[in-house]
């Protein structure tokens, strides 16, 4: 499962993510029987150009791959965000909207496979996974496994190639999410350490750690992180935030690092990030969190029912309360948000802002 096709960027089309995904699945339902026959005949490479063209059209920049399905004679199609959380959330939505198609399974991330018999060639150098040896160590603070890695060719190849080859094998052993969740610091050593193990035994080591430590890992968007800021300011929107919680800490950090000038991390997908800002003093004193949560739950329920968005979290500031949302259907998603806010009698001046600077002028004011 190493034949991923990296998609080139194409001009952004004025389609929402929901429309893009609907169009994709309408197309795939038509071609799936033919694709099954072609793959069964051993002609899978012949489909690459056709699938790549459709991905370029509707989901530019994503990687994809065909693979085995859940049974011997079935197949799978995987769409990968390649470790980018924003794009992984898009891929999860894509997979959630997949129709039931006979003999097909659809995955939003690279799945674990086998490295047996697999080699990777870079130039005239051949990397055999049997020659990779690792020394794993448990990092209890971050609940990950750190690795020291040895391979006879690592000392003579550029650092970028080292990581490329290693992560291809790690993804094949652990899957995209497994690598993301379980692998911590990586160091390369010029000699094979006495306590090292073959890389093929890494999954067994991690399963043992998981059982012994009880560490739980969740898909992107399903775990929550609390955050707080010591200093509040008026330098840019959301500068008054004191504390919050989120299922997308990457977005929060990137917005903060950009000092409010965030380039759209979802550009070209038809999805967007927005946040609701409203006067925090309207919430009953002593039950502010519960009151905001009721609004969040209403938004989540309405957006989920329409399959056009998801709530990512919220925060409290010195002036405003915030609710963060990922929208999949543009104006239709915003209309649902506006309706829910009105239903909960949020005051005049409540605003729906876009996280990205490109869409800053598209805000909605109640």
Short mmCIF file of C-alpha atoms in Angstrom, two decimals:
data_model
loop_
_atom_site.label_atom_id
_atom_site.label_comp_id
_atom_site.label_asym_id
_atom_site.label_seq_id
_atom_site.Cartn_x
_atom_site.Cartn_y
_atom_site.Cartn_z
CA UNK A 1 0.00 0.00 0.00
CA UNK A 2 2.80 2.44 -0.86
CA UNK A 3 1.36 3.71 -4.17
CA UNK A 4 -0.19 6.93 -2.84
CA UNK A 5 -0.74 9.61 -5.43
CA UNK A 6 0.05 13.13 -4.25
CA UNK A 7 -2.40 15.50 -5.82
CA UNK A 8 -1.35 18.76 -7.38
CA UNK A 9 -3.18 21.92 -6.38
CA UNK A 10 -5.88 23.17 -8.73
CA UNK A 11 -7.85 26.43 -8.80
CA UNK A 12 -10.43 26.72 -6.03
CA UNK A 13 -13.98 26.06 -7.22
CA UNK A 14 -17.01 27.76 -5.63
CA UNK A 15 -18.40 24.50 -4.29
CA UNK A 16 -19.01 23.75 -0.62
CA UNK A 17 -17.53 20.63 0.90
CA UNK A 18 -20.97 19.06 1.18
CA UNK A 19 -21.58 19.55 -2.54
CA UNK A 20 -18.12 18.30 -3.43
CA UNK A 21 -18.62 15.15 -1.37
CA UNK A 22 -22.11 14.55 -2.77
CA UNK A 23 -20.76 14.90 -6.30
CA UNK A 24 -17.92 12.51 -5.53
CA UNK A 25 -20.20 9.79 -4.19
CA UNK A 26 -22.67 10.18 -7.05
CA UNK A 27 -19.79 9.58 -9.43
CA UNK A 28 -18.34 6.71 -7.42
CA UNK A 29 -21.61 4.82 -7.26
CA UNK A 30 -21.61 4.81 -11.06
CA UNK A 31 -18.00 3.70 -11.53
CA UNK A 32 -17.63 1.29 -8.58
CA UNK A 33 -18.76 -1.88 -10.45
CA UNK A 34 -16.35 -1.18 -13.29
CA UNK A 35 -13.56 -0.36 -10.84
CA UNK A 36 -14.14 -3.67 -9.03
CA UNK A 37 -13.84 -5.59 -12.29
CA UNK A 38 -10.70 -3.71 -13.31
CA UNK A 39 -8.97 -4.31 -9.97
CA UNK A 40 -9.99 -7.98 -9.94
CA UNK A 41 -8.42 -8.31 -13.39
CA UNK A 42 -5.12 -7.01 -12.04
CA UNK A 43 -5.39 -3.70 -13.90
CA UNK A 44 -5.57 -1.35 -10.90
CA UNK A 45 -2.90 1.08 -12.25
CA UNK A 46 -5.15 1.77 -15.24
CA UNK A 47 -7.58 3.57 -12.91
CA UNK A 48 -5.04 6.01 -11.47
CA UNK A 49 -5.54 8.83 -13.98
CA UNK A 50 -9.34 8.69 -13.76
CA UNK A 51 -9.46 8.72 -9.96
CA UNK A 52 -6.76 11.38 -9.71
CA UNK A 53 -8.69 13.63 -12.07
CA UNK A 54 -11.83 13.37 -9.93
CA UNK A 55 -9.86 14.01 -6.73
CA UNK A 56 -8.22 17.02 -8.39
CA UNK A 57 -11.64 18.33 -9.33
CA UNK A 58 -13.43 17.90 -6.01
CA UNK A 59 -10.87 17.37 -3.23
CA UNK A 60 -7.62 18.91 -4.48
CA UNK A 61 -4.44 18.15 -2.61
CA UNK A 62 -5.60 14.92 -0.97
CA UNK A 63 -3.77 11.63 -1.31
CA UNK A 64 -5.67 8.45 -2.14
CA UNK A 65 -5.03 4.75 -2.54
CA UNK A 66 -6.86 1.56 -3.39
CA UNK A 67 -6.38 -1.34 -1.02
CA UNK A 68 -7.93 -4.55 0.25
CA UNK A 69 -11.45 -4.48 1.65
CA UNK A 70 -12.99 -6.28 4.59
CA UNK A 71 -13.21 -9.61 2.74
CA UNK A 72 -10.94 -11.45 0.32
CA UNK A 73 -12.80 -10.31 -2.79
CA UNK A 74 -13.62 -6.77 -1.70
CA UNK A 75 -11.74 -3.51 -2.13
CA UNK A 76 -11.19 -0.24 -0.30
CA UNK A 77 -10.59 3.36 -1.23
CA UNK A 78 -8.71 5.54 1.24
CA UNK A 79 -8.61 9.34 1.26
CA UNK A 80 -5.79 10.68 3.41
CA UNK A 81 -5.14 14.06 4.99
CA UNK A 82 -1.53 12.89 5.39
CA UNK A 83 -1.27 13.85 9.04
CA UNK A 84 -2.74 17.34 8.59
CA UNK A 85 -5.54 17.61 11.16
CA UNK A 86 -7.60 20.08 9.12
CA UNK A 87 -7.58 17.79 6.10
CA UNK A 88 -8.11 14.71 8.24
CA UNK A 89 -11.38 16.23 9.46
CA UNK A 90 -12.39 16.74 5.83
CA UNK A 91 -11.53 13.12 5.04
CA UNK A 92 -13.59 11.94 8.03
CA UNK A 93 -16.60 13.87 6.72
CA UNK A 94 -16.02 12.40 3.25
CA UNK A 95 -16.04 8.85 4.63
CA UNK A 96 -19.08 9.52 6.83
CA UNK A 97 -21.13 10.38 3.75
CA UNK A 98 -20.14 7.27 1.78
CA UNK A 99 -23.05 5.23 0.40
CA UNK A 100 -23.27 1.47 0.84
CA UNK A 101 -21.59 -0.01 -2.23
CA UNK A 102 -21.23 -3.76 -2.63
CA UNK A 103 -17.64 -5.01 -2.18
CA UNK A 104 -16.31 -1.59 -1.16
CA UNK A 105 -15.06 -0.07 2.10
CA UNK A 106 -14.00 3.56 2.46
CA UNK A 107 -11.40 4.85 4.92
CA UNK A 108 -10.50 8.43 5.97
CA UNK A 109 -6.90 7.51 6.82
CA UNK A 110 -4.18 5.12 5.77
CA UNK A 111 -4.82 1.71 7.32
CA UNK A 112 -2.26 -0.65 8.88
CA UNK A 113 -0.95 -3.19 6.42
CA UNK A 114 2.02 -5.47 6.12
CA UNK A 115 5.64 -4.64 5.39
CA UNK A 116 6.49 -8.21 4.50
CA UNK A 117 8.06 -8.28 1.07
CA UNK A 118 7.86 -4.47 0.72
CA UNK A 119 10.91 -2.40 -0.13
CA UNK A 120 11.32 1.29 -0.93
CA UNK A 121 13.74 2.56 -3.54
CA UNK A 122 15.16 6.08 -3.41
CA UNK A 123 17.50 6.60 -6.30
CA UNK A 124 19.76 3.58 -6.46
CA UNK A 125 19.31 2.75 -2.77
CA UNK A 126 16.94 0.02 -1.65
CA UNK A 127 15.43 0.13 1.84
CA UNK A 128 14.36 -3.25 3.14
CA UNK A 129 12.18 -3.09 6.29
CA UNK A 130 13.91 -6.19 7.63
CA UNK A 131 17.04 -4.06 8.03
CA UNK A 132 15.30 -1.42 10.19
CA UNK A 133 15.98 -1.86 13.90
CA UNK A 134 14.47 0.35 16.58
CA UNK A 135 14.96 0.96 20.28
CA UNK A 136 11.59 2.04 21.71
CA UNK A 137 11.22 3.83 25.03
CA UNK A 138 8.06 4.81 26.86
CA UNK A 139 7.44 8.55 27.22
CA UNK A 140 4.92 8.62 30.06
CA UNK A 141 4.63 12.41 30.17
CA UNK A 142 3.33 12.62 26.60
CA UNK A 143 1.87 9.09 26.47
CA UNK A 144 3.86 8.17 23.36
CA UNK A 145 6.73 5.90 22.38
CA UNK A 146 10.06 7.51 21.48
CA UNK A 147 12.28 5.73 18.96
CA UNK A 148 15.98 5.38 18.24
CA UNK A 149 16.29 4.07 14.69
CA UNK A 150 19.07 2.23 12.88
CA UNK A 151 19.39 1.11 9.27
CA UNK A 152 22.66 0.49 7.38
CA UNK A 153 21.83 3.17 4.79
CA UNK A 154 20.66 5.95 7.11
CA UNK A 155 24.14 7.36 7.65
CA UNK A 156 24.61 8.06 3.93
CA UNK A 157 21.22 9.47 2.90
CA UNK A 158 19.86 13.00 3.46
CA UNK A 159 17.80 13.56 6.58
CA UNK A 160 14.64 14.18 4.56
CA UNK A 161 14.95 10.78 2.90
CA UNK A 162 15.48 9.13 6.28
CA UNK A 163 12.19 10.47 7.58
CA UNK A 164 10.33 9.77 4.33
CA UNK A 165 11.28 6.10 4.31
CA UNK A 166 10.79 5.64 8.04
CA UNK A 167 7.32 7.19 8.08
CA UNK A 168 6.20 5.18 5.06
CA UNK A 169 7.04 2.02 6.97
CA UNK A 170 5.56 3.32 10.24
CA UNK A 171 2.30 4.21 8.50
CA UNK A 172 2.20 0.75 6.96
CA UNK A 173 2.73 -0.90 10.34
CA UNK A 174 0.59 1.38 12.53
CA UNK A 175 -1.69 3.17 10.10
CA UNK A 176 -1.88 6.95 9.70
CA UNK A 177 -3.59 7.55 13.04
CA UNK A 178 -1.40 5.03 14.84
CA UNK A 179 1.79 6.78 13.78
CA UNK A 180 0.29 10.15 14.67
CA UNK A 181 -0.93 9.05 18.09
CA UNK A 182 1.85 6.76 19.31
CA UNK A 183 5.18 7.92 17.90
CA UNK A 184 7.00 10.63 19.82
CA UNK A 185 10.60 11.75 19.42
CA UNK A 186 12.72 10.06 16.76
CA UNK A 187 16.51 9.86 16.75
CA UNK A 188 18.77 8.11 14.26
CA UNK A 189 21.81 6.21 15.51
CA UNK A 190 24.89 5.25 13.57
CA UNK A 191 25.05 1.82 15.14
CA UNK A 192 22.61 -0.91 15.97
CA UNK A 193 21.91 -0.85 19.72
CA UNK A 194 22.02 -4.06 21.73
CA UNK A 195 18.45 -3.69 23.02
CA UNK A 196 16.90 -2.89 19.65
CA UNK A 197 14.08 -4.86 18.03
CA UNK A 198 13.02 -5.31 14.39
CA UNK A 199 10.64 -2.58 13.24
CA UNK A 200 8.10 -5.30 12.47
CA UNK A 201 7.72 -5.86 16.24
CA UNK A 202 6.80 -2.23 16.97
CA UNK A 203 3.04 -2.81 16.81
CA UNK A 204 3.28 -5.61 19.36
CA UNK A 205 5.34 -3.35 21.64
CA UNK A 206 2.78 -0.54 21.38
CA UNK A 207 -0.15 -2.89 22.01
CA UNK A 208 1.58 -4.04 25.19
CA UNK A 209 2.15 -0.43 26.30
CA UNK A 210 -1.48 0.40 25.56
CA UNK A 211 -2.69 -2.52 27.69
CA UNK A 212 -0.32 -1.91 30.58
CA UNK A 213 -0.72 1.88 30.70
CA UNK A 214 -4.39 2.09 29.75
CA UNK A 215 -3.65 4.98 27.40
CA UNK A 216 -6.55 5.78 25.10
CA UNK A 217 -6.19 7.32 21.65
CA UNK A 218 -9.04 8.81 19.66
CA UNK A 219 -9.61 9.71 16.01
CA UNK A 220 -9.05 13.35 14.98
CA UNK A 221 -11.80 15.58 16.32
CA UNK A 222 -12.87 13.12 19.03
CA UNK A 223 -10.55 14.15 21.87
CA UNK A 224 -10.67 17.43 23.77
CA UNK A 225 -7.91 19.72 24.98
CA UNK A 226 -8.24 22.46 27.56
CA UNK A 227 -6.23 25.67 27.14
CA UNK A 228 -5.78 28.98 28.93
CA UNK A 229 -4.01 32.30 28.41
CA UNK A 230 -2.37 34.39 31.09
CA UNK A 231 -2.54 37.67 29.18
CA UNK A 232 -5.61 39.15 27.55
CA UNK A 233 -5.35 41.87 24.90
CA UNK A 234 -7.13 43.76 22.13
CA UNK A 235 -4.48 43.16 19.46
CA UNK A 236 -6.75 40.87 17.41
CA UNK A 237 -10.06 39.01 17.66
CA UNK A 238 -10.29 36.44 20.49
CA UNK A 239 -7.52 38.24 22.38
CA UNK A 240 -9.72 38.46 25.49
CA UNK A 241 -9.93 34.67 25.90
CA UNK A 242 -9.11 33.38 29.37
CA UNK A 243 -9.75 29.67 28.91
CA UNK A 244 -11.43 27.23 26.57
CA UNK A 245 -11.62 23.66 25.32
CA UNK A 246 -11.30 22.36 21.79
CA UNK A 247 -11.21 19.24 19.64
CA UNK A 248 -8.85 21.06 17.26
CA UNK A 249 -5.98 22.51 19.26
CA UNK A 250 -4.00 22.85 16.02
CA UNK A 251 -6.46 25.51 14.83
CA UNK A 252 -6.27 27.41 18.12
CA UNK A 253 -2.47 27.40 18.09
CA UNK A 254 -2.18 28.37 14.44
CA UNK A 255 -4.59 31.27 14.89
CA UNK A 256 -2.63 32.45 17.92
CA UNK A 257 0.73 32.08 16.15
CA UNK A 258 -0.61 34.08 13.20
CA UNK A 259 -1.85 36.79 15.59
CA UNK A 260 -5.27 36.69 13.99
CA UNK A 261 -3.90 36.76 10.43
CA UNK A 262 -4.50 33.06 9.76
CA UNK A 263 -4.31 31.88 6.17
CA UNK A 264 -7.22 29.58 5.46
CA UNK A 265 -6.10 26.06 6.45
CA UNK A 266 -9.10 24.60 4.59
CA UNK A 267 -8.54 26.48 1.33
CA UNK A 268 -9.77 24.51 -1.66
CA UNK A 269 -11.89 22.06 0.33
CA UNK A 270 -15.17 23.97 0.46
CA UNK A 271 -15.14 23.83 4.27
CA UNK A 272 -14.46 26.72 6.66
CA UNK A 273 -13.79 27.45 10.31
CA UNK A 274 -15.97 30.06 12.03
CA UNK A 275 -16.54 31.19 15.59
CA UNK A 276 -19.51 32.75 17.32
CA UNK A 277 -18.73 35.65 19.67
CA UNK A 278 -21.41 36.95 22.02
CA UNK A 279 -21.66 39.02 25.18
CA UNK A 280 -20.66 36.68 28.01
CA UNK A 281 -22.60 38.68 30.61
CA UNK A 282 -25.95 37.41 29.26
CA UNK A 283 -25.20 33.93 30.63
CA UNK A 284 -26.60 33.22 34.12
CA UNK A 285 -23.94 33.81 36.76
CA UNK A 286 -22.63 30.55 38.15
CA UNK A 287 -23.86 28.42 35.24
CA UNK A 288 -22.04 30.05 32.35
CA UNK A 289 -20.45 26.81 31.12
CA UNK A 290 -23.72 24.87 31.18
CA UNK A 291 -25.55 27.68 29.43
CA UNK A 292 -22.97 27.93 26.65
CA UNK A 293 -22.95 24.13 26.36
CA UNK A 294 -26.68 24.10 25.69
CA UNK A 295 -26.14 26.43 22.75
CA UNK A 296 -23.25 24.27 21.54
CA UNK A 297 -25.40 21.14 21.77
CA UNK A 298 -28.19 22.78 19.80
CA UNK A 299 -25.73 23.85 17.11
CA UNK A 300 -24.19 20.37 16.97
CA UNK A 301 -27.59 18.69 16.66
CA UNK A 302 -28.86 21.01 13.92
CA UNK A 303 -25.63 20.94 11.92
CA UNK A 304 -25.32 17.17 12.23
CA UNK A 305 -28.93 16.63 11.14
CA UNK A 306 -28.24 18.66 8.01
CA UNK A 307 -24.82 17.00 7.55
CA UNK A 308 -23.24 20.40 7.16
CA UNK A 309 -20.99 21.08 10.14
CA UNK A 310 -19.65 20.21 13.58
CA UNK A 311 -18.92 22.10 16.79
CA UNK A 312 -15.23 22.15 17.72
CA UNK A 313 -15.35 23.70 21.19
CA UNK A 314 -15.72 27.00 22.96
CA UNK A 315 -14.10 29.53 25.27
CA UNK A 316 -14.72 32.36 27.69
CA UNK A 317 -13.05 35.74 27.58
CA UNK A 318 -13.18 38.91 29.62
CA UNK A 319 -15.87 40.28 27.29
CA UNK A 320 -17.13 37.52 25.04
CA UNK A 321 -18.11 33.88 25.07
CA UNK A 322 -17.06 31.87 22.02
CA UNK A 323 -18.25 28.79 20.14
CA UNK A 324 -16.03 27.36 17.40
CA UNK A 325 -17.55 25.54 14.42
CA UNK A 326 -16.36 23.77 11.28
CA UNK A 327 -18.87 24.31 8.47
CA UNK A 328 -19.30 22.07 5.42
CA UNK A 329 -22.02 23.82 3.43
CA UNK A 330 -21.22 27.51 3.26
CA UNK A 331 -24.27 29.78 3.41
CA UNK A 332 -26.56 26.90 4.38
CA UNK A 333 -24.40 26.10 7.40
CA UNK A 334 -24.30 29.76 8.38
CA UNK A 335 -28.09 29.98 8.10
CA UNK A 336 -28.43 27.10 10.57
CA UNK A 337 -26.01 28.77 12.97
CA UNK A 338 -27.92 32.04 12.75
CA UNK A 339 -31.24 30.27 13.37
CA UNK A 340 -29.94 28.48 16.47
CA UNK A 341 -28.49 31.70 17.85
CA UNK A 342 -31.80 33.48 17.32
CA UNK A 343 -33.70 30.57 18.88
CA UNK A 344 -31.55 30.98 21.99
CA UNK A 345 -32.22 34.72 22.00
CA UNK A 346 -28.61 35.78 21.75
CA UNK A 347 -28.39 39.56 21.81
CA UNK A 348 -28.03 42.00 18.96
CA UNK A 349 -24.36 42.37 18.10
CA UNK A 350 -23.63 38.65 18.37
CA UNK A 351 -21.20 37.93 15.54
CA UNK A 352 -20.14 34.94 13.46
CA UNK A 353 -16.53 35.45 12.37
CA UNK A 354 -14.33 33.39 10.06
CA UNK A 355 -10.99 32.26 11.45
CA UNK A 356 -9.23 32.91 8.14
CA UNK A 357 -8.15 36.39 7.14
CA UNK A 358 -9.31 35.76 3.56
CA UNK A 359 -12.94 35.55 4.71
CA UNK A 360 -12.79 38.22 7.39
CA UNK A 361 -15.26 40.49 5.58
CA UNK A 362 -17.86 37.71 5.38
CA UNK A 363 -18.82 37.94 9.05
CA UNK A 364 -22.46 37.83 10.12
CA UNK A 365 -23.85 40.20 12.74
CA UNK A 366 -27.15 39.48 14.47
#
